[in-house]
Amino acid sequence: MEKYGVNELRRMFLDFYESKGHLVMKSFSLVPHNDKSLLLINAGMAPLKPYFTGAEIPPRRRVTTCQKCIRTGDIENVGHTSRHGTFFEMLGNFSFGDYFKTEALHWTWEFLTEVVGLDKDRLYPSVYLDDDEAFKIWRDEIGVPEERIYKFGKEDNFWEHGAGPCGPCSEVYYDRGEKYGCGKPTCGPGCDCDRFMEIWNDVFTQFENDGNGNYTTLKQKNIDTGMGLERLAVAVQDVDSMFDIDTIRALRDRVCEIAGKTYHEKHEDDVSIRVITDHIRSATFMISDGIMPSNEGRGYVLRRLIRRAARHGRLLGISGNFLADLSATVADTSKDGYPELEEKQKFIREVLEKEEEQFAKTIDQGLKILADLEKEMEENTDSGKMGTLSAAAVPEGRADQNGAEERNGAKAADVKKVLSGEKAFELYDTYGFPLDLTKDILAEKGYGVDEVSFEKCMKEQKERARAARNKTNYMGADATVYDDIDPKVTTVFTGYDTLEDESEVEVMTTEDEIVQALSEGERGTVVVSKTPFYATMGGQTGDTGIIRTKEGEFKVEDTIPLRGGRVGHVGEMVRGMIKDGDTADLEVDEELRLDTEKNHSATHLLQKALRTVLGDHVEQKGSFVSPTRLRFDFVHFKPMTMEEIAAVEKIVNKEIRAGLPVHTDVMSIDEAKKTGAMALFGEKYGEKVRVVSMGDFSKEFCGGTHVKNTNEIQAFMILSETGIASGVRRIEALTGRNVFSYYRKIEDALTEVAKELKTTREEAPERARKLMDEVRSLNSEIESMKAKAAKEALGDPTKDAVDAAGIKIIARKLQGVDMNGMRDLGDSLKEKLGESVIFLASSDGENEGGRVSLLCMATDGAVKKGAHAGNLIKETAKIVGGGGGGRPNMAQAGGKDASKIDAAVEKAREIAAGQLER
């Protein structure tokens, strides 16, 4: 058998099924499309759910793919074994109501034995124990001996995911030989050892589960197969694990080269080598699909992968950033199947470099916090307090004859110090500090971590996240009435060329059900066969307008995309009635559409201007264009300067004045790329794409609507530039009449200010400056007068001073002095009295509701002899109905009962004397 490489096997599989009438589709993005049940695509069939359910009509009834997938459910095991990984490629052939078991199983056998050349005698099929049909195909038609066909139960050979389509499956195991076995007499397919490896799974989707264990036969039976490309390569190349197949081995060897390590020399090093090798594959593919590191969702998955890889680089002794270099190896070994890796290599490198640098700062911060926790643990252990210690460190036990507790045979003093799970989780959750890193560092000093408590915190966090999810259907999207629309209904968009059209009403719904008619006052959604209304997509908001029939009028408040190419016009019946089959006139609000087009076209000019000013690393990360404003998110790693913002604004306005013609061409995606047109990360494109050109200045993939000439935009103004995520900036801007409206509001405000200042608009700024100078001068005079009045109210400070232990105590009541004035008085008194304790109480009245301010100061000498301002204030504040505290040398408080101020002053003298006489 020839030892084919990974890239060869991928091509062989797709070519084989193409020869069987299958449409070869490129791998879908790792970012799920309209599926809220998944963070990341984790199986070959996941992007094809709409075709399996009939919600959308597939481009062909036979399809084959090689789908990139990520699973992180067992990420903690990655590296510790050679079995586990987060990234893999899933080969699949799919039938949507076309062929079924016979063809599927015959082609499985043909590809494995005749195309790839695996030894027939080393292949062992398995079937669901009640699936006699599949068993007979293997035995009677394909010719596999009965003793080599295994029957397994529902847990192993029946695929289902709650309610929805499901069915039995048939797997194929490959015998890798005795050297990988466990040696047990019972060893065979399904054994936990590494000898018999499952390489193929044919799922026969033939039933519908109602969610309660009741099954009905589907009218449309489907085939969903999956074969791990890496697993197939392990078998074909006869190597130990996926880390030894050609493409991954090249990456593994590069890791070893950078680290100066040899694989299979030291177990701890092997773990880190495998972690880095796997995680950089996942990270590279995720970034190429437009996923950015963040603290939530799929962005957090990416961040965790990068940080785990970077940390294991440290364990291998790698200094500085290294993941960006490894991503180049990933691209080089996988570009045959995924050319976008090479096309986006510069961007991938920049994201990885920035995240590694940020992690270096995070890990240093986490180390400092952990050091503080270690110190606190030591102190708490010595003093007998719990603090950061977990209850696990002081388990219940029995008392010995001396009264000291014994725990698990050890004296209490010998109990291992354990960091609480809550503190460990805080390090993990807030600072991105991996639990295993916390454990490793603490273990060096003989400490541990309460992992049970940590897992409890993790579980609670997951449950909170799960509870926050919306109710979803089998597809993973929010369950809505639109799921019940016949998938044959589609809508053609005619709005590129016209804002008015005539069409037949196909479907109408309320929020709860499909209806035959909508009457005046009812809210609902209207679906027609063709429409000039643009549905919200690509950042452009949906059109508004009117749908009219002979009998009624429907106000369109929003236009939304529905599954299967349908367009929903959402709004309210304002007159009469509309029925199924009615002929309707559809009219888009022209003024609002034009305003939206100005903003959309301006985003294209803006992106090119940003790349001109900031550099080619600028990539669009999202946009929002409505009739009133535009928002543009882009990759850039620092805030823009005022000069850069002005330069970008100037370029956009220059191209608007230039009157560039705007042309749209429809071409294949490959032709579009050759023209240099820019595409949006993560966007799902069909075989044909629209390319929008604005003169020679800008050229982008875009399905939205645009002006005919840039001079229609009229004007462009940037309102703000802010950061919204790591490495992502956001610009908000206005165009056209909205710019003029904005300036009109500013002019109106300036006129109002000038009117109040009794001057002209031109002289208003200077007049305002002079008034501010006068205000500052008057405030200064007022403060001086208040300080003078406070001193006069205080009188002779030594008059009623009390001496205790050589320290002077003064407690005085004041009227109408604020806290700043009281602090000034206190400082002045300390200078005059020397070593002293000073208590001042001021109110704005004598009534019960009058506000009270309290201040206490103590000199260093007074503090050394026992004075404590914080404790004194705490007690006196209670008397005037307030609270407060502070340090031994200074404290302040507030209260709300001025009638008790005399009592507070007297109490202050008493407390101060008591503190000093102890």
XYZ file of N, CA and C in Angstrom, residues 524-694:
513
model
N -47.405 41.620 10.946
C -47.015 40.352 10.336
C -45.863 40.508 9.368
N -45.648 39.451 8.595
C -44.573 39.402 7.598
C -45.159 38.951 6.274
N -44.787 39.634 5.209
C -45.255 39.307 3.861
C -44.069 38.816 3.036
N -44.242 37.665 2.378
C -43.214 37.112 1.493
C -43.769 37.095 0.070
N -43.017 37.639 -0.884
C -43.440 37.687 -2.286
C -42.401 36.986 -3.148
N -42.721 36.766 -4.420
C -41.806 36.027 -5.293
C -40.654 36.887 -5.801
N -40.848 38.200 -5.895
C -39.750 39.104 -6.272
C -39.981 40.451 -5.587
N -38.894 41.116 -5.228
C -39.029 42.352 -4.451
C -37.891 43.324 -4.727
N -38.179 44.622 -4.727
C -37.114 45.620 -4.806
C -36.571 45.985 -3.427
N -37.181 45.437 -2.350
C -36.766 45.735 -0.984
C -35.498 44.948 -0.636
N -34.483 45.676 -0.192
C -33.234 45.034 0.228
C -33.392 44.517 1.650
N -33.046 43.245 1.871
C -33.137 42.638 3.203
C -31.823 42.845 3.947
N -31.932 43.130 5.224
C -30.742 43.371 6.057
C -29.686 42.297 5.832
N -28.517 42.741 5.402
C -27.441 41.795 5.134
C -26.152 42.556 4.883
N -25.035 41.956 5.261
C -23.747 42.567 4.987
C -23.567 43.911 5.671
N -24.298 44.124 6.779
C -24.189 45.385 7.498
C -25.154 46.456 7.032
N -25.812 46.250 5.876
C -26.773 47.235 5.371
C -28.161 46.919 5.917
N -28.806 47.916 6.504
C -30.136 47.693 7.073
C -31.172 47.516 5.975
N -32.243 46.824 6.341
C -33.298 46.542 5.376
C -34.091 47.781 4.995
N -34.662 47.719 3.789
C -35.468 48.836 3.292
C -36.791 48.948 4.031
N -37.369 50.135 3.965
C -38.732 50.379 4.431
C -39.546 50.893 3.244
N -40.881 50.888 3.399
C -41.705 51.369 2.295
C -43.135 50.880 2.413
N -43.775 50.666 1.264
C -45.205 50.312 1.222
C -45.432 49.148 0.269
N -46.326 48.221 0.664
C -46.838 47.181 -0.235
C -48.338 47.428 -0.387
N -48.789 47.595 -1.642
C -50.208 47.901 -1.895
C -50.838 46.823 -2.779
N -52.076 46.471 -2.440
C -52.901 45.647 -3.319
C -54.198 46.411 -3.567
N -55.093 45.829 -4.346
C -56.364 46.494 -4.624
C -57.160 46.702 -3.336
N -56.965 45.819 -2.372
C -57.812 45.871 -1.178
C -57.095 46.373 0.069
N -55.771 46.532 0.043
C -55.107 46.901 1.286
C -53.741 47.533 1.098
N -53.210 48.021 2.208
C -51.903 48.669 2.213
C -51.122 48.216 3.446
N -49.909 47.755 3.220
C -49.048 47.212 4.275
C -47.809 48.097 4.392
N -47.565 48.639 5.606
C -46.407 49.486 5.835
C -45.213 48.610 6.220
N -44.171 48.621 5.388
C -42.972 47.817 5.640
C -42.029 48.603 6.550
N -41.818 48.069 7.764
C -40.946 48.730 8.743
C -39.544 48.153 8.744
N -39.402 46.944 8.218
C -38.087 46.304 8.127
C -38.160 45.198 7.090
N -37.012 44.890 6.510
C -36.938 43.808 5.537
C -35.828 42.873 5.990
N -36.164 41.572 6.141
C -35.210 40.634 6.728
C -34.985 39.425 5.813
N -33.774 38.851 5.847
C -33.527 37.628 5.063
C -34.040 36.415 5.818
N -34.667 35.481 5.106
C -35.131 34.231 5.685
C -34.400 33.075 5.007
N -34.501 31.906 5.583
C -33.818 30.744 5.017
C -34.281 30.476 3.587
N -33.391 29.871 2.832
C -33.765 29.435 1.486
C -33.922 30.557 0.490
N -33.283 31.706 0.743
C -33.360 32.802 -0.216
C -34.657 33.574 -0.180
N -35.449 33.393 0.876
C -36.697 34.138 0.994
C -36.446 35.488 1.661
N -37.304 36.456 1.361
C -37.204 37.787 1.963
C -38.509 38.080 2.685
N -38.395 38.501 3.940
C -39.572 38.824 4.731
C -39.741 40.330 4.874
N -40.922 40.835 4.534
C -41.257 42.247 4.709
C -42.063 42.362 6.001
N -41.466 42.928 7.029
C -42.065 42.960 8.364
C -42.725 44.315 8.602
N -43.948 44.306 9.112
C -44.603 45.581 9.372
C -46.035 45.439 9.825
N -46.878 46.396 9.415
C -48.256 46.471 9.910
C -49.219 46.812 8.780
N -50.401 46.160 8.811
C -51.457 46.498 7.874
C -52.085 47.824 8.306
N -51.983 48.842 7.452
C -52.517 50.153 7.812
C -53.879 50.418 7.171
N -54.232 49.564 6.179
C -55.535 49.758 5.525
C -55.970 48.470 4.856
N -57.230 48.117 5.025
C -57.818 47.009 4.286
C -57.240 45.651 4.638
N -57.076 44.827 3.594
C -56.655 43.438 3.774
C -55.777 43.003 2.603
N -54.819 42.123 2.897
C -54.009 41.473 1.854
C -54.182 39.974 2.017
N -54.379 39.265 0.881
C -54.605 37.826 0.907
C -53.541 37.095 0.103
N -53.408 35.785 0.394
C -52.531 34.929 -0.407
C -52.900 35.038 -1.878
N -51.903 35.121 -2.740
C -52.146 35.146 -4.183
C -52.455 36.513 -4.736
N -52.634 37.529 -3.871
C -52.888 38.886 -4.365
C -51.700 39.399 -5.170
N -51.996 40.191 -6.183
C -50.935 40.901 -6.902
C -50.665 42.199 -6.148
N -49.391 42.429 -5.846
C -49.033 43.571 -5.005
C -48.037 44.481 -5.708
N -48.187 45.794 -5.461
C -47.204 46.778 -5.906
C -46.296 47.090 -4.718
N -44.995 46.944 -4.925
C -44.025 47.163 -3.856
C -43.233 48.429 -4.147
N -43.177 49.334 -3.175
C -42.515 50.621 -3.359
C -41.582 50.911 -2.183
N -40.293 50.992 -2.478
C -39.278 51.278 -1.458
C -39.249 52.777 -1.176
N -39.046 53.157 0.081
C -38.865 54.568 0.438
C -37.577 55.060 -0.218
N -37.749 55.877 -1.274
C -36.602 56.270 -2.098
C -35.588 57.123 -1.334
N -36.065 58.058 -0.538
C -35.163 58.975 0.152
C -34.299 58.222 1.163
N -34.935 57.324 1.919
C -34.166 56.571 2.907
C -33.199 55.591 2.244
N -33.618 54.963 1.142
C -32.708 54.066 0.416
C -31.488 54.830 -0.075
N -31.707 56.031 -0.626
C -30.582 56.815 -1.139
C -29.627 57.202 -0.013
N -30.193 57.569 1.147
C -29.333 57.901 2.284
C -28.506 56.691 2.708
N -29.131 55.506 2.689
C -28.416 54.278 3.040
C -27.315 53.998 2.025
N -27.620 54.190 0.737
C -26.623 53.949 -0.300
C -25.436 54.903 -0.171
N -25.694 56.145 0.204
C -24.593 57.090 0.425
C -23.663 56.572 1.520
N -24.268 56.114 2.611
C -23.456 55.607 3.715
C -22.707 54.336 3.342
N -23.366 53.465 2.567
C -22.713 52.212 2.179
C -21.539 52.475 1.236
N -21.758 53.295 0.245
C -20.671 53.606 -0.681
C -19.518 54.298 0.037
N -19.868 55.122 1.031
C -18.831 55.820 1.797
C -17.961 54.844 2.581
N -18.533 53.710 3.029
C -17.709 52.731 3.754
C -16.636 52.140 2.839
N -16.953 51.983 1.552
C -15.945 51.470 0.610
C -14.808 52.482 0.455
N -15.175 53.748 0.292
C -14.144 54.789 0.186
C -13.341 54.867 1.487
N -14.041 54.699 2.608
C -13.392 54.783 3.917
C -12.364 53.667 4.091
N -12.723 52.454 3.710
C -11.773 51.346 3.885
C -10.496 51.575 3.073
N -10.658 52.029 1.835
C -9.464 52.280 1.013
C -8.647 53.424 1.601
N -9.316 54.444 2.112
C -8.606 55.575 2.713
C -7.845 55.132 3.966
N -8.457 54.262 4.759
C -7.793 53.747 5.963
C -6.551 52.943 5.601
N -6.659 52.117 4.566
C -5.490 51.329 4.140
C -4.388 52.241 3.595
N -4.801 53.338 2.968
C -3.819 54.294 2.433
C -3.072 54.993 3.565
N -3.804 55.389 4.608
C -3.204 56.154 5.709
C -2.522 55.256 6.739
N -3.171 54.118 7.079
C -2.671 53.281 8.175
C -1.853 52.086 7.715
N -2.105 51.563 6.526
C -1.360 50.407 6.035
C -2.275 49.287 5.577
N -1.690 48.320 4.870
C -2.465 47.231 4.278
C -2.976 46.212 5.289
N -2.566 46.336 6.553
C -3.076 45.406 7.559
C -4.539 45.676 7.895
N -5.036 46.835 7.508
C -6.439 47.184 7.783
C -7.359 46.214 7.050
N -8.215 45.539 7.802
C -9.215 44.621 7.241
C -10.558 44.953 7.874
N -11.609 44.904 7.076
C -12.943 45.153 7.619
C -13.344 44.023 8.556
N -13.844 44.364 9.751
C -14.335 43.377 10.697
C -15.845 43.458 10.879
N -16.455 44.412 10.231
C -17.897 44.553 10.339
C -18.301 45.962 9.950
N -19.566 46.130 9.629
C -20.047 47.467 9.304
C -21.542 47.542 9.567
N -22.026 48.753 9.663
C -23.456 49.000 9.826
C -23.777 50.261 9.040
N -24.689 50.144 8.093
C -25.088 51.317 7.315
C -26.609 51.423 7.330
N -27.090 52.565 7.761
C -28.521 52.846 7.815
C -28.737 54.184 7.123
N -29.969 54.656 7.052
C -30.179 55.967 6.422
C -29.535 57.119 7.199
N -29.320 56.963 8.503
C -28.871 58.098 9.316
C -27.375 58.128 9.597
N -26.691 56.987 9.517
C -25.280 56.987 9.879
C -24.596 55.744 9.346
N -23.279 55.707 9.500
C -22.525 54.510 9.158
C -21.548 54.199 10.286
N -21.263 52.919 10.417
C -20.292 52.448 11.409
C -19.383 51.455 10.705
N -18.081 51.579 10.910
C -17.121 50.726 10.214
C -16.100 50.200 11.225
N -16.049 48.869 11.395
C -15.097 48.231 12.304
C -13.940 47.658 11.492
N -12.730 47.873 11.966
C -11.570 47.451 11.171
C -10.415 47.054 12.075
N -9.517 46.260 11.503
C -8.349 45.795 12.246
C -7.289 46.893 12.282
N -6.930 47.307 13.474
C -5.817 48.239 13.679
C -5.455 48.131 15.147
N -4.190 48.193 15.457
C -3.753 47.806 16.786
C -3.488 48.965 17.737
N -3.853 50.184 17.375
C -3.725 51.316 18.287
C -4.692 52.411 17.868
N -5.019 53.336 18.782
C -5.939 54.420 18.422
C -5.356 55.287 17.308
N -6.243 55.784 16.453
C -5.796 56.699 15.401
C -5.521 58.080 16.003
N -4.535 58.758 15.457
C -4.260 60.121 15.895
C -5.233 61.075 15.209
N -5.336 62.293 15.731
C -6.202 63.290 15.115
C -5.749 63.582 13.686
N -4.422 63.546 13.480
C -3.895 63.801 12.134
C -4.297 62.692 11.167
N -4.273 61.434 11.650
C -4.662 60.313 10.785
C -6.152 60.380 10.462
N -6.973 60.718 11.446
C -8.416 60.843 11.210
C -8.689 61.926 10.178
N -8.010 63.064 10.326
C -8.201 64.175 9.381
C -7.763 63.778 7.975
N -6.662 63.009 7.891
C -6.162 62.585 6.577
C -7.148 61.646 5.894
N -7.721 60.708 6.670
C -8.706 59.771 6.110
C -9.943 60.533 5.631
N -10.441 61.434 6.455
C -11.619 62.223 6.094
C -11.364 63.034 4.827
N -10.181 63.597 4.716
C -9.823 64.410 3.550
C -9.811 63.570 2.272
N -9.243 62.347 2.358
C -9.188 61.474 1.175
C -10.592 61.101 0.715
N -11.459 60.717 1.666
C -12.822 60.316 1.291
C -13.554 61.478 0.621
N -13.471 62.675 1.174
C -14.158 63.827 0.569
C -13.578 64.185 -0.785
N -12.283 63.976 -0.955
C -11.648 64.231 -2.255
C -12.239 63.308 -3.321
N -12.410 62.011 -2.971
C -12.950 61.055 -3.952
C -14.449 61.289 -4.184
N -15.138 61.846 -3.202
C -16.549 62.207 -3.403
C -16.627 63.334 -4.422
N -15.799 64.370 -4.232
C -15.800 65.510 -5.171
C -15.332 65.099 -6.561
N -14.506 64.033 -6.635
C -13.980 63.597 -7.937
C -15.069 63.013 -8.828
N -16.205 62.687 -8.252
C -17.312 62.162 -9.054
C -16.974 60.844 -9.725
N -16.481 59.874 -8.945
C -16.085 58.580 -9.498
C -17.326 57.771 -9.906
N -17.330 57.197 -11.102
C -18.454 56.330 -11.485
C -18.424 55.041 -10.666
N -19.594 54.569 -10.261
C -19.687 53.338 -9.475
C -20.257 52.244 -10.370
N -19.467 51.207 -10.600
C -19.871 50.100 -11.468
C -19.955 48.810 -10.672
N -20.894 47.938 -11.047
C -21.012 46.620 -10.427
C -20.900 45.555 -11.501
N -20.014 44.582 -11.282
C -19.830 43.456 -12.198
C -20.075 42.157 -11.460
N -20.713 41.200 -12.125
C -20.950 39.880 -11.547
C -20.000 38.895 -12.213
N -19.233 38.183 -11.385
C -18.235 37.255 -11.919
C -18.010 36.118 -10.933
N -17.235 35.122 -11.347
C -16.918 34.023 -10.437
C -16.000 34.533 -9.339
N -15.976 33.803 -8.240
C -15.169 34.254 -7.105
C -13.682 34.257 -7.447
N -13.257 33.299 -8.281
C -11.839 33.263 -8.683
C -11.498 34.448 -9.571
N -12.402 34.793 -10.492
C -12.170 35.961 -11.350
C -12.121 37.231 -10.514
N -13.004 37.304 -9.523
C -13.059 38.492 -8.669
C -11.756 38.677 -7.901
N -11.215 37.573 -7.393
C -9.948 37.664 -6.646
C -8.813 38.145 -7.546
N -8.833 37.698 -8.800
C -7.771 38.104 -9.731
C -7.803 39.599 -10.020
N -8.982 40.209 -9.876
C -9.067 41.658 -10.122
C -8.502 42.463 -8.959
N -8.211 41.773 -7.835
C -7.704 42.485 -6.663
C -8.799 42.985 -5.748
N -10.050 42.611 -6.030
C -11.160 43.072 -5.195
C -11.019 42.530 -3.783
N -11.364 43.360 -2.791
C -11.259 42.960 -1.390
C -12.512 42.203 -0.955
N -12.292 41.121 -0.182
C -13.404 40.332 0.352
C -13.441 40.489 1.872
N -14.580 40.203 2.457
C -14.760 40.330 3.900
C -14.498 39.000 4.578
N -13.660 39.005 5.631
C -13.375 37.803 6.409
C -14.666 37.145 6.873
N -14.727 35.808 6.736
C -15.827 35.063 7.329
C -17.118 35.127 6.543
N -17.162 35.916 5.464
C -18.396 36.060 4.693
C -18.595 34.826 3.824
N -19.835 34.385 3.712
C -20.155 33.219 2.906
C -20.538 33.673 1.493
N -19.697 33.363 0.504
C -19.948 33.782 -0.864
C -20.406 32.594 -1.712
N -21.251 32.890 -2.699
C -21.668 31.861 -3.632
C -20.661 31.721 -4.760
N -21.030 30.950 -5.781
C -20.109 30.766 -6.909
C -19.933 32.064 -7.681
N -20.979 32.874 -7.741
C -20.907 34.177 -8.420
C -20.964 35.284 -7.365
N -20.153 36.310 -7.549
C -20.129 37.423 -6.597
C -20.265 38.744 -7.345
N -20.730 39.744 -6.622
C -20.823 41.090 -7.166
C -19.592 41.872 -6.743
N -18.952 42.528 -7.685
C -17.766 43.340 -7.409
C -18.111 44.794 -7.713
N -18.020 45.638 -6.679
C -18.366 47.053 -6.805
C -17.081 47.864 -6.944
N -16.958 48.601 -8.050
C -15.776 49.429 -8.311
C -16.173 50.898 -8.280
N -15.323 51.717 -7.668
C -15.517 53.167 -7.643
C -14.306 53.795 -8.323
